[in-house]
Amino acid sequence: MQQFDLINSDKGESIVLEGGELLYWPNLFNGKPSFKELMDSISWQEETLKIYGVERVVPRLVAWYGDEGVHYRYSGVDHITTPWNQSLLKIKTQLEQITGEQFNSCLCNLYRNGQDSMGWHSDNEKELGVNPVIASISYGATRNFHLKHRVKPKLRHKISLTSGSLLIMKGQTQTHWVHQIPKEPKILEPRINLTFRNIINH
Ligand SMILES: O=C(O)CCC(=O)C(=O)O
């Protein structure tokens, strides 16, 4: 299959940002696997990070899966991957067929409700290489995904990430844009996000 071919055939949308590029399919991974299967098969952890010298509990649960030996350092912490489980491996295989890209790790995020969040950041660690392709799949509650240009903060974009959706960030998106999942206190249901990456130099 041609790279990103489904963009034409399955209600995919290409979003061109100034110095960035997104692809979005609202319901590509619906029902397979179920939310419960993912919830039960992922080994969720509470994480503590030191931010400006202060220890803080991360406002979501996380897990890292990937190929043997892959590790990823961010916010001063070395994250060692757990070997792929069957559910994640199936998703990874499907994702690689759709995108024509290879991924060797996945950050899993569990937002237990709308009080959980992820602050502004970009996935620009050197281990991801230049212009990384980041593939993000969502299950469960719909949450807003905000993007903001680094030097022109009035340039913003918002996507409602629905259950079963696939968002791909590519090109120079991580160089010029930051993104976040803001708190939405009215949301009571959980959401799982799987962010597939290819880590080099491991
Ligand atoms: O939960 C999401 O959709 C965002 C995840 C994210 O930004 C990340 O893993 O870097």
Short mmCIF file of C-alpha atoms and ligand atoms in Angstrom, two decimals:
data_model
loop_
_atom_site.label_atom_id
_atom_site.label_comp_id
_atom_site.label_asym_id
_atom_site.label_seq_id
_atom_site.Cartn_x
_atom_site.Cartn_y
_atom_site.Cartn_z
CA MET A 1 0.00 0.00 0.00
CA GLN A 2 1.24 3.46 -0.81
CA GLN A 3 2.29 5.50 2.21
CA PHE A 4 -0.70 7.16 3.88
CA ASP A 5 -2.92 5.89 1.05
CA LEU A 6 -5.94 5.68 3.32
CA ILE A 7 -6.01 9.45 3.48
CA ASN A 8 -7.95 9.33 0.23
CA SER A 9 -10.09 6.29 0.85
CA ASP A 10 -11.24 6.43 4.45
CA LYS A 11 -12.37 9.93 5.37
CA GLY A 12 -8.88 10.99 6.33
CA GLU A 13 -8.09 14.67 6.52
CA SER A 14 -4.81 16.43 5.81
CA ILE A 15 -4.23 19.53 7.95
CA VAL A 16 -1.48 21.84 6.78
CA LEU A 17 -0.07 24.11 9.49
CA GLU A 18 2.53 26.85 9.05
CA GLY A 19 5.69 24.72 9.33
CA GLY A 20 3.81 21.57 10.29
CA GLU A 21 1.70 18.77 8.90
CA LEU A 22 -1.01 16.59 10.40
CA LEU A 23 -3.11 13.72 9.11
CA TYR A 24 -6.30 12.80 10.96
CA TRP A 25 -8.73 9.89 10.61
CA PRO A 26 -11.65 10.16 13.08
CA ASN A 27 -12.48 6.44 13.38
CA LEU A 28 -9.89 4.12 11.96
CA PHE A 29 -9.34 1.83 14.97
CA ASN A 30 -12.91 1.53 16.23
CA GLY A 31 -13.65 -1.43 18.50
CA LYS A 32 -10.40 -3.32 17.78
CA PRO A 33 -9.15 -3.99 20.39
CA SER A 34 -11.76 -2.93 22.93
CA PHE A 35 -11.10 -0.23 25.48
CA LYS A 36 -11.34 -2.88 28.22
CA GLU A 37 -8.75 -5.12 26.55
CA LEU A 38 -6.30 -2.24 26.40
CA MET A 39 -7.12 -1.09 29.91
CA ASP A 40 -6.52 -4.60 31.31
CA SER A 41 -3.50 -5.57 29.22
CA ILE A 42 -1.36 -2.47 29.78
CA SER A 43 0.71 -2.25 32.93
CA TRP A 44 -0.23 1.29 34.00
CA GLN A 45 2.12 3.19 36.30
CA GLU A 46 1.96 6.40 38.26
CA GLU A 47 4.95 8.54 37.34
CA THR A 48 6.76 11.26 39.26
CA LEU A 49 8.85 13.85 37.44
CA LYS A 50 11.14 16.55 38.79
CA ILE A 51 10.03 19.85 37.29
CA TYR A 52 12.22 22.87 38.15
CA GLY A 53 13.59 20.84 41.10
CA VAL A 54 10.15 19.95 42.52
CA GLU A 55 8.85 16.34 42.47
CA ARG A 56 5.37 16.21 40.89
CA VAL A 57 3.01 13.32 40.26
CA VAL A 58 2.16 13.23 36.54
CA PRO A 59 -1.62 13.85 36.11
CA ARG A 60 -2.32 10.60 34.19
CA LEU A 61 -1.06 7.02 34.25
CA VAL A 62 1.60 5.93 31.77
CA ALA A 63 3.35 2.86 30.36
CA TRP A 64 6.16 2.39 27.82
CA TYR A 65 6.24 -0.57 25.45
CA GLY A 66 8.71 -1.29 22.70
CA ASP A 67 11.39 -3.39 21.09
CA GLU A 68 14.06 -4.82 23.36
CA GLY A 69 16.75 -2.35 24.34
CA VAL A 70 14.80 0.77 23.33
CA HIS A 71 14.85 3.52 25.90
CA TYR A 72 13.82 7.13 25.79
CA ARG A 73 14.92 9.98 28.04
CA TYR A 74 12.61 12.91 28.74
CA SER A 75 12.14 15.30 31.66
CA GLY A 76 15.39 13.93 33.09
CA VAL A 77 14.10 10.34 33.42
CA ASP A 78 15.28 7.34 31.44
CA HIS A 79 12.23 5.31 30.34
CA ILE A 80 12.96 1.65 29.62
CA THR A 81 10.38 -0.10 27.48
CA THR A 82 8.36 -3.18 28.49
CA PRO A 83 8.20 -5.86 25.74
CA TRP A 84 5.15 -5.51 23.44
CA ASN A 85 1.96 -7.28 24.55
CA GLN A 86 -0.33 -8.96 21.99
CA SER A 87 -2.89 -6.10 21.82
CA LEU A 88 -0.26 -3.42 21.22
CA LEU A 89 1.65 -5.56 18.76
CA LYS A 90 -1.52 -6.03 16.66
CA ILE A 91 -2.17 -2.30 16.62
CA LYS A 92 1.47 -1.58 15.74
CA THR A 93 1.34 -4.02 12.80
CA GLN A 94 -1.87 -2.47 11.46
CA LEU A 95 -0.48 1.04 11.93
CA GLU A 96 2.72 0.18 10.07
CA GLN A 97 0.67 -1.18 7.15
CA ILE A 98 -1.45 1.96 6.99
CA THR A 99 1.40 4.43 7.27
CA GLY A 100 4.32 2.59 5.67
CA GLU A 101 6.37 3.75 8.70
CA GLN A 102 8.17 1.63 11.31
CA PHE A 103 7.64 2.22 15.01
CA ASN A 104 9.76 0.66 17.77
CA SER A 105 8.06 2.07 20.86
CA CYS A 106 4.77 3.29 22.22
CA LEU A 107 3.97 5.66 25.07
CA CYS A 108 0.59 4.72 26.55
CA ASN A 109 -1.30 7.41 28.45
CA LEU A 110 -4.39 6.79 30.57
CA TYR A 111 -6.43 9.91 31.33
CA ARG A 112 -8.66 8.60 34.15
CA ASN A 113 -11.12 11.48 33.63
CA GLY A 114 -11.10 15.13 32.55
CA GLN A 115 -8.93 16.11 35.54
CA ASP A 116 -6.03 14.27 33.94
CA SER A 117 -4.06 16.15 31.31
CA MET A 118 -0.77 16.67 29.49
CA GLY A 119 0.89 20.10 29.43
CA TRP A 120 2.36 21.99 26.45
CA HIS A 121 5.31 20.19 24.95
CA SER A 122 6.69 18.91 21.67
CA ASP A 123 8.09 15.49 20.93
CA ASN A 124 11.47 16.85 19.90
CA GLU A 125 13.92 14.71 21.88
CA LYS A 126 17.06 13.98 19.89
CA GLU A 127 16.36 10.20 20.01
CA LEU A 128 13.39 10.81 17.67
CA GLY A 129 15.60 12.23 14.93
CA VAL A 130 14.80 15.10 12.55
CA ASN A 131 11.12 15.59 11.56
CA PRO A 132 9.80 12.49 13.36
CA VAL A 133 6.53 10.82 12.41
CA ILE A 134 4.46 10.42 15.58
CA ALA A 135 1.28 8.33 15.35
CA SER A 136 -1.32 8.82 18.07
CA ILE A 137 -4.35 6.54 18.50
CA SER A 138 -7.17 7.34 20.93
CA TYR A 139 -9.77 5.15 22.67
CA GLY A 140 -12.60 6.11 25.03
CA ALA A 141 -13.61 9.66 25.94
CA THR A 142 -13.21 12.34 23.28
CA ARG A 143 -10.61 14.88 24.37
CA ASN A 144 -9.42 18.14 22.87
CA PHE A 145 -5.92 18.27 21.42
CA HIS A 146 -4.48 21.79 21.18
CA LEU A 147 -1.58 22.92 19.05
CA LYS A 148 0.20 26.27 19.37
CA HIS A 149 2.98 27.71 17.18
CA ARG A 150 6.19 28.18 19.18
CA VAL A 151 6.99 31.74 18.09
CA LYS A 152 3.59 32.92 16.83
CA PRO A 153 1.37 31.86 19.77
CA LYS A 154 -1.71 33.33 18.08
CA LEU A 155 -1.43 30.55 15.51
CA ARG A 156 -3.42 27.73 17.08
CA HIS A 157 -5.27 24.62 16.02
CA LYS A 158 -7.68 22.33 17.89
CA ILE A 159 -8.78 18.77 17.11
CA SER A 160 -11.39 16.72 18.96
CA LEU A 161 -9.71 13.31 19.26
CA THR A 162 -12.52 10.75 19.03
CA SER A 163 -12.42 7.09 20.04
CA GLY A 164 -10.70 5.04 17.33
CA SER A 165 -9.05 8.08 15.76
CA LEU A 166 -5.53 8.20 14.36
CA LEU A 167 -3.59 11.46 14.36
CA ILE A 168 -0.23 11.63 12.63
CA MET A 169 2.15 14.49 13.27
CA LYS A 170 4.89 14.75 10.68
CA GLY A 171 7.17 17.14 8.79
CA GLN A 172 8.43 19.98 10.99
CA THR A 173 5.48 19.89 13.39
CA GLN A 174 7.67 19.11 16.44
CA THR A 175 10.12 21.90 15.54
CA HIS A 176 7.58 24.70 15.17
CA TRP A 177 4.57 23.63 17.26
CA VAL A 178 3.79 22.51 20.81
CA HIS A 179 0.75 20.48 21.79
CA GLN A 180 -1.28 19.68 24.91
CA ILE A 181 -4.29 17.80 26.25
CA PRO A 182 -5.93 20.34 28.58
CA LYS A 183 -7.99 19.44 31.63
CA GLU A 184 -11.74 19.20 30.92
CA PRO A 185 -13.29 18.75 34.38
CA LYS A 186 -16.76 17.95 32.98
CA ILE A 187 -15.46 14.74 31.37
CA LEU A 188 -15.96 11.79 33.73
CA GLU A 189 -14.97 8.92 31.42
CA PRO A 190 -11.43 7.61 30.86
CA ARG A 191 -9.40 7.88 27.67
CA ILE A 192 -6.42 5.83 26.49
CA ASN A 193 -3.91 7.32 24.09
CA LEU A 194 -1.21 5.28 22.36
CA THR A 195 1.59 7.32 20.86
CA PHE A 196 3.83 5.30 18.56
CA ARG A 197 7.33 6.58 17.83
CA ASN A 198 10.55 5.39 16.28
CA ILE A 199 13.50 5.93 18.59
CA ILE A 200 16.90 5.94 16.97
CA ASN A 201 20.41 5.69 18.48
CA HIS A 202 19.25 3.30 21.21
O1 LIG B 1 -2.94 12.07 24.72
C1 LIG B 1 -2.65 12.61 23.65
O2 LIG B 1 -3.40 12.62 22.68
C2 LIG B 1 -1.34 13.36 23.53
C3 LIG B 1 -0.15 12.53 23.87
C4 LIG B 1 1.10 13.29 23.70
O3 LIG B 1 1.12 14.46 23.45
C5 LIG B 1 2.37 12.61 23.82
O4 LIG B 1 2.39 11.41 24.16
O5 LIG B 1 3.41 13.27 23.60
#
